[in-house]
Coordinates of C-alpha atoms and ligand atoms in Angstrom, one line a residue:
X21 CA 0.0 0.0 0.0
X22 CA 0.9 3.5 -0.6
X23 CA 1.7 5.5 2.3
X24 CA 1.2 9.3 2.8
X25 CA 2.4 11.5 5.3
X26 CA 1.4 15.1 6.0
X27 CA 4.8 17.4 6.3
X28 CA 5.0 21.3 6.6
X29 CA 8.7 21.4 5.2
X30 CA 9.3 23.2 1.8
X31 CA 10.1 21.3 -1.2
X32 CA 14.2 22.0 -0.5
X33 CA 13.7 20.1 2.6
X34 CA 12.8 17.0 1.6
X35 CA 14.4 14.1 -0.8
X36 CA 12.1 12.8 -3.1
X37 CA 12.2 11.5 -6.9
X38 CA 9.7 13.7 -8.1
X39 CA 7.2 16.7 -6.8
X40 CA 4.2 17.7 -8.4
X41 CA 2.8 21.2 -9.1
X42 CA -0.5 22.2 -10.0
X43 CA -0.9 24.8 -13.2
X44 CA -3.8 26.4 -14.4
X45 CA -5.1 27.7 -17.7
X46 CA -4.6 31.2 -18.3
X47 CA -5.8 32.5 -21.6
X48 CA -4.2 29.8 -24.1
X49 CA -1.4 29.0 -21.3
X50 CA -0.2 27.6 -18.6
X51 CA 0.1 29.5 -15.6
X52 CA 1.3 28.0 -12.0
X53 CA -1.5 27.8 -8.9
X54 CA -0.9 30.8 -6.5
X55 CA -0.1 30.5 -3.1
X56 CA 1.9 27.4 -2.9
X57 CA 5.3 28.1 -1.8
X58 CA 7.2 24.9 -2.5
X59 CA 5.7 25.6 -6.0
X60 CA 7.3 28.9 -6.3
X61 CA 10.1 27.2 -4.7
X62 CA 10.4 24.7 -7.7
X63 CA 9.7 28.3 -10.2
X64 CA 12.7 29.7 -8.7
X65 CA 14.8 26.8 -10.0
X66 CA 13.4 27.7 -13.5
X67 CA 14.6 31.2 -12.8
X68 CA 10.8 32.1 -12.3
X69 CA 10.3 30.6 -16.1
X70 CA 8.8 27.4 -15.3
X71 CA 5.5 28.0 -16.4
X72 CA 7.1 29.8 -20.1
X73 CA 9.4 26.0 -19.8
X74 CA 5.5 24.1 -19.6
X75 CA 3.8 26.2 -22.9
X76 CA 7.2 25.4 -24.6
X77 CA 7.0 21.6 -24.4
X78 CA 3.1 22.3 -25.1
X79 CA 1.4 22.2 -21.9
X80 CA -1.9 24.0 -21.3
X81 CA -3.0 23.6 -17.8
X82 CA -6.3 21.8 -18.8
X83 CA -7.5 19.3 -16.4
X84 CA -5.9 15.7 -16.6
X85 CA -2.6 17.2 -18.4
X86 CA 0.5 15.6 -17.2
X87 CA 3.8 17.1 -18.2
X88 CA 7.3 16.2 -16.6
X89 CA 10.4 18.1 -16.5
X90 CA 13.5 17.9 -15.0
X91 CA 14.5 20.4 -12.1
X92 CA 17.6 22.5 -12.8
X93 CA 20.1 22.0 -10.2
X94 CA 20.3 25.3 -7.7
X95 CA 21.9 26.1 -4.3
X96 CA 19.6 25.5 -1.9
X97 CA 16.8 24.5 -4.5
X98 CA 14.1 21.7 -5.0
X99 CA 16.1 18.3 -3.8
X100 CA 13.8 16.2 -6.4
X101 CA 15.2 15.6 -9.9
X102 CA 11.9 15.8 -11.7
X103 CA 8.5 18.3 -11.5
X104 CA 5.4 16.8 -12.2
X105 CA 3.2 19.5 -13.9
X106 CA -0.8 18.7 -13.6
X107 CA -3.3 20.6 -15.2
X108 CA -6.3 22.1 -13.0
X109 CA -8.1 23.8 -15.6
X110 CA -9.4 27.4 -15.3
X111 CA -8.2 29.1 -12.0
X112 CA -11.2 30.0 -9.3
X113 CA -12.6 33.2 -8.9
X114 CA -10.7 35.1 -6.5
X115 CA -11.6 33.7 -2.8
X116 CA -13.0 30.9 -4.0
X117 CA -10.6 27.6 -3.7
X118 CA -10.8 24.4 -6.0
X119 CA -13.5 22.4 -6.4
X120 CA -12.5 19.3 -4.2
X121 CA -12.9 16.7 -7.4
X122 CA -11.1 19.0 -9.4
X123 CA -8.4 18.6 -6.8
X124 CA -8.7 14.6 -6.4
X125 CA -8.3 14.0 -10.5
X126 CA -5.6 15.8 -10.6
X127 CA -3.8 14.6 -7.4
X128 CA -4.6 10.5 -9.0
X129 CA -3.5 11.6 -12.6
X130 CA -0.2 13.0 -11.0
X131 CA 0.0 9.8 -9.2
X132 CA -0.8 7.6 -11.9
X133 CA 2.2 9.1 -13.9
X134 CA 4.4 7.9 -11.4
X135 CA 3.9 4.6 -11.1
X136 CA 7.4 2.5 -10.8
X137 CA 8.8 5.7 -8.3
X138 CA 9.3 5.5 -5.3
X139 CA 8.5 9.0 -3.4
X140 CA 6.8 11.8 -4.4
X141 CA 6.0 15.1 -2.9
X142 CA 2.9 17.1 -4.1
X143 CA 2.9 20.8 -3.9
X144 CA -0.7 20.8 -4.7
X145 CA -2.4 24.2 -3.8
X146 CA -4.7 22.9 -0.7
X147 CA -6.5 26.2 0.8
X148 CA -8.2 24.0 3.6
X149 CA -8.8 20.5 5.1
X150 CA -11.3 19.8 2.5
X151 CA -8.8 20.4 -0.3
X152 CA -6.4 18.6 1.6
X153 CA -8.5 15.5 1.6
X154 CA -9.5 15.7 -1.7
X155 CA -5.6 15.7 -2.9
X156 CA -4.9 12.5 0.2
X157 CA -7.2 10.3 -1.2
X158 CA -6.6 11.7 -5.3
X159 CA -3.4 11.1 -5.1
X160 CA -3.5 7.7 -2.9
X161 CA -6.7 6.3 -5.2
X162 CA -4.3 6.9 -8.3
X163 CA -1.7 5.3 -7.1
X164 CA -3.2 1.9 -7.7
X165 CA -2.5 -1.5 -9.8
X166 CA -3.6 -4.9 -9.9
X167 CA -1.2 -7.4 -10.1
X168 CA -1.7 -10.4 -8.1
X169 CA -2.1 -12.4 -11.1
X170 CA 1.3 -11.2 -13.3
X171 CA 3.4 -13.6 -13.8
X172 CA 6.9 -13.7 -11.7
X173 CA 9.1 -12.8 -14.6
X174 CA 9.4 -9.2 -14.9
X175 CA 9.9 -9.8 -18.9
X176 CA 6.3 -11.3 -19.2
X177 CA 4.9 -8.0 -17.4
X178 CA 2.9 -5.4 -19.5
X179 CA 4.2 -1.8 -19.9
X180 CA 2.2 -1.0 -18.0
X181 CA 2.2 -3.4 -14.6
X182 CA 4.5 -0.5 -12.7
X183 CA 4.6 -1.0 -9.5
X184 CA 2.3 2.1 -7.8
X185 CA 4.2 5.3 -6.5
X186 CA 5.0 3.9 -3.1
X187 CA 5.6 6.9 -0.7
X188 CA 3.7 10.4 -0.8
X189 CA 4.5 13.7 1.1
X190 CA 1.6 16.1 1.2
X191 CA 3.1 19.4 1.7
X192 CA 0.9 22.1 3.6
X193 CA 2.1 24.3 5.8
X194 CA -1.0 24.0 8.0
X195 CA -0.4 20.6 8.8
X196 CA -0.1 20.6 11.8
X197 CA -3.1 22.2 12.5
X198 CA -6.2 20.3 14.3
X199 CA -8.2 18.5 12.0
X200 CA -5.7 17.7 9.1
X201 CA -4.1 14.7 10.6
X202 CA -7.4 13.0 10.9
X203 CA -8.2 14.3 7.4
X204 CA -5.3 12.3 6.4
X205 CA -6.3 9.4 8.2
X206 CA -9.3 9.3 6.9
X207 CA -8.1 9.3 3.5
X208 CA -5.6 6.5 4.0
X209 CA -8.2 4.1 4.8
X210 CA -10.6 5.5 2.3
X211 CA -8.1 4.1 -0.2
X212 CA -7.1 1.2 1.2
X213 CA -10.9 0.2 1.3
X214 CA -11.6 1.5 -2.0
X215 CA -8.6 -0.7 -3.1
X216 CA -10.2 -3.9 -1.3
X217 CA -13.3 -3.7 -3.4
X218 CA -11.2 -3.0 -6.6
X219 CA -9.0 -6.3 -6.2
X220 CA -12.0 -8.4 -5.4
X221 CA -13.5 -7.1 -8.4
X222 CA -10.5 -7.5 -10.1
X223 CA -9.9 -10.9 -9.0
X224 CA -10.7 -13.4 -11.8
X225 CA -14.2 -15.7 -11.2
X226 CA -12.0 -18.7 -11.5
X227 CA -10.3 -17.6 -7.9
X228 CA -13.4 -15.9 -6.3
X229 CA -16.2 -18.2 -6.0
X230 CA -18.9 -17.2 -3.1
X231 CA -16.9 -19.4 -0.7
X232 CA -13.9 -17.4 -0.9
X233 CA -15.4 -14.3 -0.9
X234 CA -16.8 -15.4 2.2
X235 CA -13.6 -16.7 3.4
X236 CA -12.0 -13.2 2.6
X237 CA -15.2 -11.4 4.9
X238 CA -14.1 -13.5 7.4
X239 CA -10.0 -13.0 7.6
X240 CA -10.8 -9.0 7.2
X241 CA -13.3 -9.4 10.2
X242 CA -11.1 -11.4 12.3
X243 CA -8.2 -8.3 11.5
X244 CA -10.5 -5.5 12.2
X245 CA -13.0 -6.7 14.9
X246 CA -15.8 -7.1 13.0
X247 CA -18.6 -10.0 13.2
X248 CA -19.2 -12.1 10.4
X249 CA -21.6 -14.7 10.0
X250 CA -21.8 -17.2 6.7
X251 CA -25.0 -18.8 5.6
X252 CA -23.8 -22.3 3.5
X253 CA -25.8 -23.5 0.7
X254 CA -27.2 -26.4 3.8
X255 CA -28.4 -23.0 5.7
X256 CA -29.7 -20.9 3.0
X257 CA -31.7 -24.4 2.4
X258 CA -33.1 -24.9 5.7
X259 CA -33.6 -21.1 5.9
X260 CA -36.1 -20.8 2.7
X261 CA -34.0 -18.3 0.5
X262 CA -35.2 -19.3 -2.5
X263 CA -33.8 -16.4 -4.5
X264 CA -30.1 -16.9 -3.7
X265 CA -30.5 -20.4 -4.3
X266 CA -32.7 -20.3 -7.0
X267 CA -29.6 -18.4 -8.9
X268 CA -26.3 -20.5 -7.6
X269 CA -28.1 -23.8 -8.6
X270 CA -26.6 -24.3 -11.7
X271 CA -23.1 -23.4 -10.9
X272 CA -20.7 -26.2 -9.2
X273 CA -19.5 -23.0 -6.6
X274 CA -22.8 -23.0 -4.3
X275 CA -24.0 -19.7 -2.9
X276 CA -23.4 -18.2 0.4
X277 CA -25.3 -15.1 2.4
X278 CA -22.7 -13.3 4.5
X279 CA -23.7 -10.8 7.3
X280 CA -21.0 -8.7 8.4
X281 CA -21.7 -6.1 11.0
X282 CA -19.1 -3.2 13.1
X283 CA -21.4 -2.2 15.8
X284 CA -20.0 0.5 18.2
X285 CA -21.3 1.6 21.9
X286 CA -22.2 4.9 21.3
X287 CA -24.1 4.0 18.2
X288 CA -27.4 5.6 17.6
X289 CA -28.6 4.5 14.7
X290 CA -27.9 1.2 12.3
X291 CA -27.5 1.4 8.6
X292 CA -28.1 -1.7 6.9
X293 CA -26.4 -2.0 3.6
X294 CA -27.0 -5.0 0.9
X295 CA -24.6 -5.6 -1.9
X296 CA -25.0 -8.0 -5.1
X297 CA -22.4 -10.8 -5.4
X298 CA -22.8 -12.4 -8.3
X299 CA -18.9 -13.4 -8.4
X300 CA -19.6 -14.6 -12.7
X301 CA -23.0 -13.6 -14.4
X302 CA -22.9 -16.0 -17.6
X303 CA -27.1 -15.5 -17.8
X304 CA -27.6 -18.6 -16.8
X305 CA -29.6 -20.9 -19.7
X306 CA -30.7 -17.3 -21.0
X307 CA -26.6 -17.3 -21.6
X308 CA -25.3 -13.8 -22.2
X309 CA -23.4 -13.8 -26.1
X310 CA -20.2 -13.3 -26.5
X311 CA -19.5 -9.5 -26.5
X312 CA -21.6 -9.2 -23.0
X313 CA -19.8 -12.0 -21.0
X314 CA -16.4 -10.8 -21.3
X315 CA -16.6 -8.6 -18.1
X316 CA -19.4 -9.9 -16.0
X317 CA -16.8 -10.9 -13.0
X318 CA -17.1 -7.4 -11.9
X319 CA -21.0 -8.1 -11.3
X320 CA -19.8 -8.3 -7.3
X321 CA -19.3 -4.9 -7.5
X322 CA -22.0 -4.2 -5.3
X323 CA -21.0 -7.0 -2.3
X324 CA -17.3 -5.7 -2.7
X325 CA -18.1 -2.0 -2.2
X326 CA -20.3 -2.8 0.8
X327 CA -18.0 -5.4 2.7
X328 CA -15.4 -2.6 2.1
X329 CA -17.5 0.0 3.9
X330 CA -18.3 -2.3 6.8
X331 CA -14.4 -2.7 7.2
X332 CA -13.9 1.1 6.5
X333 CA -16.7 2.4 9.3
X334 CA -14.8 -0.4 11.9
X335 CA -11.5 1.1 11.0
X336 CA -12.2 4.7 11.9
X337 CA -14.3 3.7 14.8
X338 CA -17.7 5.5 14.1
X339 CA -20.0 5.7 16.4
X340 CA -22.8 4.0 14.0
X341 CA -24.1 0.1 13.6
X342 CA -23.2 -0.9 10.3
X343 CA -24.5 -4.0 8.8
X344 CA -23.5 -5.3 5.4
X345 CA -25.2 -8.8 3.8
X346 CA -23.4 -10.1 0.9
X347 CA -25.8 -12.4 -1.5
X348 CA -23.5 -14.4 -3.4
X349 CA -23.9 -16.7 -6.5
X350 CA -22.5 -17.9 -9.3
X351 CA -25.2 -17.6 -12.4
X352 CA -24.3 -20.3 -14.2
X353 CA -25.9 -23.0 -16.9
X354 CA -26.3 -26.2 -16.5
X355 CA -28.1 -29.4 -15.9
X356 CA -28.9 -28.0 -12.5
X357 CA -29.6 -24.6 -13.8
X358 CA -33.1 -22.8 -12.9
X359 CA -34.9 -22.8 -16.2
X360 CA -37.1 -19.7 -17.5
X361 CA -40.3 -20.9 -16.9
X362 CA -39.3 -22.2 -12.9
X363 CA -41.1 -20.7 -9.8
X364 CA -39.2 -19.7 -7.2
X365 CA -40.4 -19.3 -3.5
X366 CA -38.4 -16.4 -2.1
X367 CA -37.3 -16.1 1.5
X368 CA -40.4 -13.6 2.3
X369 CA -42.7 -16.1 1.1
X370 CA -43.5 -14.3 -2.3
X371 CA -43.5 -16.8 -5.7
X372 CA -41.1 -15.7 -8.4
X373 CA -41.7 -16.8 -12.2
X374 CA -38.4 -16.7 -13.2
X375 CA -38.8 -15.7 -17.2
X376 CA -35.3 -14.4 -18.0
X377 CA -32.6 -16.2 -15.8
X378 CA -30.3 -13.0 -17.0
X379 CA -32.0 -11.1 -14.4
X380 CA -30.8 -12.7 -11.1
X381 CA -29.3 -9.7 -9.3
X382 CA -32.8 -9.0 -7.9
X383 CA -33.3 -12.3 -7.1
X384 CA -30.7 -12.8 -4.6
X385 CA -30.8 -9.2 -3.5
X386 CA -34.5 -9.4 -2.8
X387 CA -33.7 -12.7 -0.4
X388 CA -31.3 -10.5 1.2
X389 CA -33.7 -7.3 1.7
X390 CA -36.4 -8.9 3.4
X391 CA -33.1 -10.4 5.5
X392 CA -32.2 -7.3 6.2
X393 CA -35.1 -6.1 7.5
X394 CA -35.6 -8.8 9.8
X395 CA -33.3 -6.7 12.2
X396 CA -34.9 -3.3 11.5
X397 CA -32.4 -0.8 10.5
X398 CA -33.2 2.6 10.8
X399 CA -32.1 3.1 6.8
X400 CA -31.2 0.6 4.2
X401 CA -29.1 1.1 1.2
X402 CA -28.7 -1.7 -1.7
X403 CA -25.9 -1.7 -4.1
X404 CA -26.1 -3.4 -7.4
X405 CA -24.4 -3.8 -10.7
X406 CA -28.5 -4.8 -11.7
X407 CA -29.3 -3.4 -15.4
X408 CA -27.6 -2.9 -18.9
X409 CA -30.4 -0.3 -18.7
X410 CA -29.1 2.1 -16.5
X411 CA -25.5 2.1 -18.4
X412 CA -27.8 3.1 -21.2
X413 CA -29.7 5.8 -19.3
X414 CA -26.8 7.4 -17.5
X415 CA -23.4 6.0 -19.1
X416 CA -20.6 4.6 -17.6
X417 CA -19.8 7.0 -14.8
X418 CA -22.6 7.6 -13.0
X419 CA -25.2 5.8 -10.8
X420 CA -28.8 5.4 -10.3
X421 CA -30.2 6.1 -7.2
X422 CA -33.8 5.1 -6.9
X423 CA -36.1 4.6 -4.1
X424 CA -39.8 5.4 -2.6
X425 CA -39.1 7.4 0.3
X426 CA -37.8 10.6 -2.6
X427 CA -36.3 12.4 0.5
X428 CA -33.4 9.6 1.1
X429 CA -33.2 9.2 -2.3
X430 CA -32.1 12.6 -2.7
X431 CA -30.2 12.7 0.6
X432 CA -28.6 9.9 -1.1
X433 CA -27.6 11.2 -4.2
X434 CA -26.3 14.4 -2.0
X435 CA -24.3 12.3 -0.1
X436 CA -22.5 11.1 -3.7
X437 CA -22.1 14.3 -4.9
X438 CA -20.6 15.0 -1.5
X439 CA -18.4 12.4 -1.5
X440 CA -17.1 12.9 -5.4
X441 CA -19.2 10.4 -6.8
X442 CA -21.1 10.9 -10.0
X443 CA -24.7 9.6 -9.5
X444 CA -28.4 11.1 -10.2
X445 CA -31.9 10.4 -9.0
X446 CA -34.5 7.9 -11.0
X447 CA -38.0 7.7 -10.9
X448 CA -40.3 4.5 -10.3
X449 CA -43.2 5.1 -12.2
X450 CA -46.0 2.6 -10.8
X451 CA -47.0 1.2 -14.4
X452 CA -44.0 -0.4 -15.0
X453 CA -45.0 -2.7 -12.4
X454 CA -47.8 -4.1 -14.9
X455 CA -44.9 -6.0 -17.0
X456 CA -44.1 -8.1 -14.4
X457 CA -47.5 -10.0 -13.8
X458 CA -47.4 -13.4 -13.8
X459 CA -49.9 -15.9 -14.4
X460 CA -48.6 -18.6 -12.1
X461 CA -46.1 -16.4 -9.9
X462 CA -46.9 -13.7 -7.2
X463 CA -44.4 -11.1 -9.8
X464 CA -42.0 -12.3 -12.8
X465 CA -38.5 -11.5 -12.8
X466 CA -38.5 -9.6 -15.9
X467 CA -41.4 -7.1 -17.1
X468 CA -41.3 -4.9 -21.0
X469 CA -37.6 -3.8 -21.9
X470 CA -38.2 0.0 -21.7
X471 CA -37.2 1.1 -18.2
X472 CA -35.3 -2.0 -17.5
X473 CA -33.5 0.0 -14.8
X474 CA -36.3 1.3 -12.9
X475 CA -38.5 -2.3 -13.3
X476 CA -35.7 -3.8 -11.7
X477 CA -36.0 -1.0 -8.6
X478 CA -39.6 -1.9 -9.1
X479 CA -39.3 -5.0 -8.0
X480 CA -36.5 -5.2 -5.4
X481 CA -39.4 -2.8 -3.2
X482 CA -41.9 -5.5 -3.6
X483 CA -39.3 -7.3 -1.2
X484 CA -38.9 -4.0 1.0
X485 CA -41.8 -2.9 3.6
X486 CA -43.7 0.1 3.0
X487 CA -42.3 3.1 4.9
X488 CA -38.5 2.0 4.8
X489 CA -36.2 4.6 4.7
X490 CA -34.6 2.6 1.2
X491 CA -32.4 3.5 -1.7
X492 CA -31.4 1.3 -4.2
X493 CA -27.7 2.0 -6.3
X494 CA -27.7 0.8 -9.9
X495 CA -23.6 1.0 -10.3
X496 CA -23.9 -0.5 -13.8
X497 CA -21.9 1.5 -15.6
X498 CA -19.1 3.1 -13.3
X499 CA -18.7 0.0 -11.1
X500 CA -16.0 -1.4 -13.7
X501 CA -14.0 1.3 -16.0
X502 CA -13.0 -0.8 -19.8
X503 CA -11.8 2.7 -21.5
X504 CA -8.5 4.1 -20.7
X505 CA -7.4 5.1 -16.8
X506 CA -8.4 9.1 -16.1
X507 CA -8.0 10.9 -12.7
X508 CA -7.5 8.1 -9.8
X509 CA -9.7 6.1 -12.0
X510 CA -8.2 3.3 -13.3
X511 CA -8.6 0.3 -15.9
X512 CA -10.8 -2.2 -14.2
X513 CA -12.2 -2.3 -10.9
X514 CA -13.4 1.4 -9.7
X515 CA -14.8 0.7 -6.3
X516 CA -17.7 2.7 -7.1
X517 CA -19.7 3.4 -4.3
X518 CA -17.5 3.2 -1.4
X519 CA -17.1 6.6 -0.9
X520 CA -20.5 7.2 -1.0
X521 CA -21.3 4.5 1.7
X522 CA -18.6 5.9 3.9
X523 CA -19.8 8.8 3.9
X524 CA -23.2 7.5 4.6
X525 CA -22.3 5.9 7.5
X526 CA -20.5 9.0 8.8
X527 CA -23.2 11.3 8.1
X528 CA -25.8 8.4 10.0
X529 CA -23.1 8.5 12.8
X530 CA -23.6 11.7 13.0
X531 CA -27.1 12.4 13.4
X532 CA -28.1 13.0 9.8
X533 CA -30.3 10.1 8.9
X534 CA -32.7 10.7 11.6
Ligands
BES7 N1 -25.2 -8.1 -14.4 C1 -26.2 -7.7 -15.3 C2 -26.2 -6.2 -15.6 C3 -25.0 -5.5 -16.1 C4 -24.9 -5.2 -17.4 C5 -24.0 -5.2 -15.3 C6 -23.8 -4.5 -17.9 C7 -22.8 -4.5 -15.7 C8 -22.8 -4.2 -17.1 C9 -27.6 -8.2 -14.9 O1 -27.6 -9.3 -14.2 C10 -28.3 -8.4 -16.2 O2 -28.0 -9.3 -16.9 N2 -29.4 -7.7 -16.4 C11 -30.2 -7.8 -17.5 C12 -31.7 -7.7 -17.1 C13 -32.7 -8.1 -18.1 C14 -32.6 -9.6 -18.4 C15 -34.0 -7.7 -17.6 C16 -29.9 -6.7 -18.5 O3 -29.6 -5.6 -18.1 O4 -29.9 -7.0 -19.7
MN8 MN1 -27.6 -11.1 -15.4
ZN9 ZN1 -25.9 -9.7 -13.1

C-alpha cells in the first residue's frame, strides 16, 4: 500500500524523486496555482520561467494534463530531480478555492504518472482540510495496480504493470493544524478500502467463488473486529432463500449469504447495507453472447463496495451500527440450472416466475432485503451492478439512485455528490409494475424492456416494507471502467460506491439520517 504522510517542510527540505505542481489555464497557457510556496520554490529553479518551460514543451493547464520536466540543479533548491506538472483547468474566482474533485483528478492523474517511483511530494495548492482531503485520497486512489495475477518474470509484465508510486508527502504548511491529521487518516483508509473492493473485483471468477469471498469477509473481520456470519448452501436451504439459491443452482461453486456487521457503543442508529455478489454472471440458460460476458466478473461490485465499507466504518471507529449482507452466487448454466419458466419461493414467502434467468441480481438481493429487514435498520441502502439499462440511461460514470421514500433518495444522491461520486436520482413510475404479472407467480423477474433499470428497482421494493427509509444504487456502468485510466480512476475495478457509503455511514453517525 501507498503511504502518505502530512509534512509542513518546503520542497528543499525534503528528498524525493519527483514533486508535483498544480498549473492552471490562463488564456491559451499555462500559468502555475498561486499561493503554494514549494511551487514557487520549484519556479525559482526555472529562474521564475517554469511555467514559459510548460507552454514550450506544449502544456496547457487543462485538467488531466500531465507534463514532466526535470528540475535544474540550484543552491539551496528543489532536492527532487523531476517536476510533475498537472493541469487544473481554469483558475477559481478570486476567494473561492478548487473544487474538491477538481483537486482529487488531478492529485490520482499525478499519481498515476508515477507509477514504478518511489517517493513523491505534491505541492498541490490545498487552501483548507477539505482540499487537503481531496488531494490524500486523489493522489492515494491513483496510485493503484492490480497485479496479483502477473506472472513472476518481470519480462512477461505489461508496460504497464509499474509498480504504484509507493511513498507520498503532502506538503501544507497548516499541517499541523487540528483536524488535518485525521483528514489524512481518513483518506488512507478511504483508499485502502476503496482498493479492497477494486481487487475483489479484479480478482478473476475462477479464484473468487462465493466461498472465498466469504472466506476473505471473514479474515478482514477477524483483523479489524468485525462480526461475520456465513450462511452455506445447507443453511440458505433450511432457511427458505429461495432467490439466492434459485440463482447458484446451476453453478458447481454453491451460494453463500454473509452478514457482516461493526457495531460500536455509542451507536445511535444502524444502517443496513445490501450488496449483489454475483462473483460470474454468464445469464444462466438465457446465456449472455459473447461481447456481453467478457466482463461480467465485476457483477460483485455491489457486495465488494459494501464489505469494504463495513471494514472502513470499523476502522475509523464510528459511532454507527453498520450492517453489510453479501448475497452471493455464481449464475451459471447447466443441468442443475433454474430454467425460464421455474417458480421460485423467495425467503419472504412471495412466488417468483423466473422468465429471464439473466436477471438474477434482484433475485438474490430481494432474499437479502427482506433479510435485512428482519433486524430493523433505521435506513437501508442496496448496491447493485443490476441493469444494462441504466448504463444506457446514464453511461458509464454515474449511478442510479432510486427509491420510494424521494427524500433519502435525494439525501442519497447528495451524499455522492458529496463524496465525489457521480450519481443522479431515477424515478419509479407505478406502471411499469404491470410487465411483471405473472400468471402462475406472485411477480416475474423480468417485465417490457423499456425502463429496464427502474423495473428492476420496481421490483426489489416488492421485497422492501412500506415506509422504509430505502435507496437502491444501480452502479452499472461506473462499477467497472474498460476505457483508458483518467484521474484516480483506473482500468478495471473502480470501487464505485464506497465513498459514498462511507460517507453514509459518517453522516448516519452523525445524526443526519434521523
Ligand atoms: N449483471 C447484469 C447487468 C450488467 C450489465 C452489469 C452490464 C454490468 C454491465 C444483470 O444481471 C443483467 O444481466 N441484467 C439484465 C436484465 C434483463 C434480463 C431484464 C440486462 O440488463 O440485460
Ligand atoms: Mn444477469
Ligand atoms: Zn448480473
Amino acid at each position: 500500500m501507498t503511504s502518505l504522510t502530512l509534512s509542513t517542510s518546503t520542497a528543499a527540505q525534503v528528498d524525493a524523486d519527483a514533486v508535483v505542481v498544480g498549473v492552471v489555464k490562463d488564456g491559451s497557457g499555462p500559468a502555475l496555482a498561486s499561493g503554494v510556496p514549494a511551487a514557487t520554490e520549484v519556479d525559482a529553479a526555472f529562474g521564475g520561467r517554469l511555467a514559459a518551460a510548460l507552454a514550450t514543451v506544449g502544456a496547457k493547464g487543462g485538467e488531466d494534463e500531465i507534463t514532466k520536466l526535470p528540475v535544474p540543479e540550484v543552491p539551496d533548491g528543489p532536492r527532487a530531480p523531476l517536476v510533475v506538472a498537472v493541469g487544473l483547468g481554469a483558475a477559481p474566482e478570486a476567494g473561492d478555492g478548487f473544487d474538491p474533485e477538481t483537486l482529487r483528478r488531478a492529485a490520482g492523474a499525478a499519481a498515476r504518472a508515477l507509477s514504478g517511483t518511489e517517493h513523491a511530494v505534491f505541492a498541490l495548492p490545498v487552501d483548507d482540510e477539505g482540499g487537503l482531503a481531496a488531494v490524500a485520497e486523489g493522489a492515494l486512489l491513483g496510485a493503484y495496480a492490480f497485479t496479483a495475477f502477473r506472472g513472476a518474470r518481470e519480462a512477461d509484465a505489461a508496460p504497464d504493470s509499474g509498480a504504484p508510486l509507493a511513498r507520498i508527502t503532502l506538503l501544507d504548511a497548516a499541517a499541523e493544524e487540528g483536524g488535518r491529521q485525521a483528514a489524512a487518516r481518513r483518506a488512507g483508509v478511504l483508499a485502502d478500502e476503496v482498493a479492497r473492493a477494486r481487487d475483489l473485483v479484479n480478482t478473476p471468477p475462477n479464484s473468487l467463488a462465493p466461498a472465498d469471498f466469504a472466506a476473505a469477509v471473514q479474515t478482514a473481520a477477524e483483523e479489524h473486529g468485525l462480526k461475520a456470519e456465513v450462511l452455506d448452501e445447507q443453511a440458505l436451504a433450511d432457511g427458505g432463500y429461495g432467490g439466492i439459491l434459485g440463482v447458484g443452482r446451476g453453478s458447481a461453486t454453491p451460494p453463500r449469504l454473509v452478514r457482516v456487521s461493526h457495531t460500536h457503543e455509542a451507536a445511535t442508529a444502524t444502517l443496513a447495507l445490501v450488496g449483489k455478489g454475483i462473483t460470474y454472471d454468464s445469464g444462466g440458460i438465457s446465456l449472455k453472447p459473447v461481447g456481453a460476458n467478457e466482463t461480467m466478473k465485476c457483477d460483485m461490485s455491489g457486495a465488494a463496495a459494501v464489505f469494504a465499507t463495513v471494514v472502513a466504518a470499523a476502522r475509523l471507529d464510528l459511532p454507527v451500527n453498520v450492517t453489510g449482507w453479501l448475497a452471493l452466487a455464481e449464475n451459471m448454466p447447466s443441468g442443475s440450472a433454474t430454467r425460464p419458466g421455474d417458480v421460485l419461493r423467495m425467503y419472504s414467502g412471495k412466488t417468483v416466475e423466473v422468465r429471464n434467468t439473466d436477471a438474477e441480481g434482484r433475485l438474490v438481493l430481494a432474499d437479502a432485503l427482506t433479510r435485512a429487514m428482519e433486524e430493523s435498520p433505521d435506513a437501508l441502502v442496496d448496491v447493485a451492478t443490476l441493469t444494462g439499462a441504466m448504463t444506457i440511461a446514464l453511461g458509464d460514470r454515474t449511478f442510479g439512485v432510486l427509491g420510494d421514500d424521494e427524500d433519502f433518495r435525494d439525501l442519497v444522491h447528495e451524499t455522492a455528490r458529496r463524496a465525489g461520486e457521480q450519481s443522479w436520482p431515477m424515478p419509479m413510475p407505478r406502471e411499469l409494475l404491470e410487465g411483471m404479472k405473472s400468471p402462475v407467480a406472485d411477480i416475474a423477474n423480468v417485465g417490457g424492456r423499456r425502463g429496464g433499470g427502474l423495473t428492476a428497482a420496481l421490483f426489489l421494493k416488492e421485497f422492501v416494507p412500506a415506509g422504509t427509509r430505502w435507496a437502491h444504487l444501480d452502479i452499472a456502468g461506473p462499477a467497472f471502467h474498460e476505457g483508458s485510466p483518467y484521474g484516480y480512476t483506473p482500468k478495471g475495478g473502480t470501487g464505485s460506491a464506497v465513498r459514498t457509503l462511507l460517507l453514509l455511514a459518517e453522516r448516519a453517525a452523525a445524526g443526519e439520517l434521523a
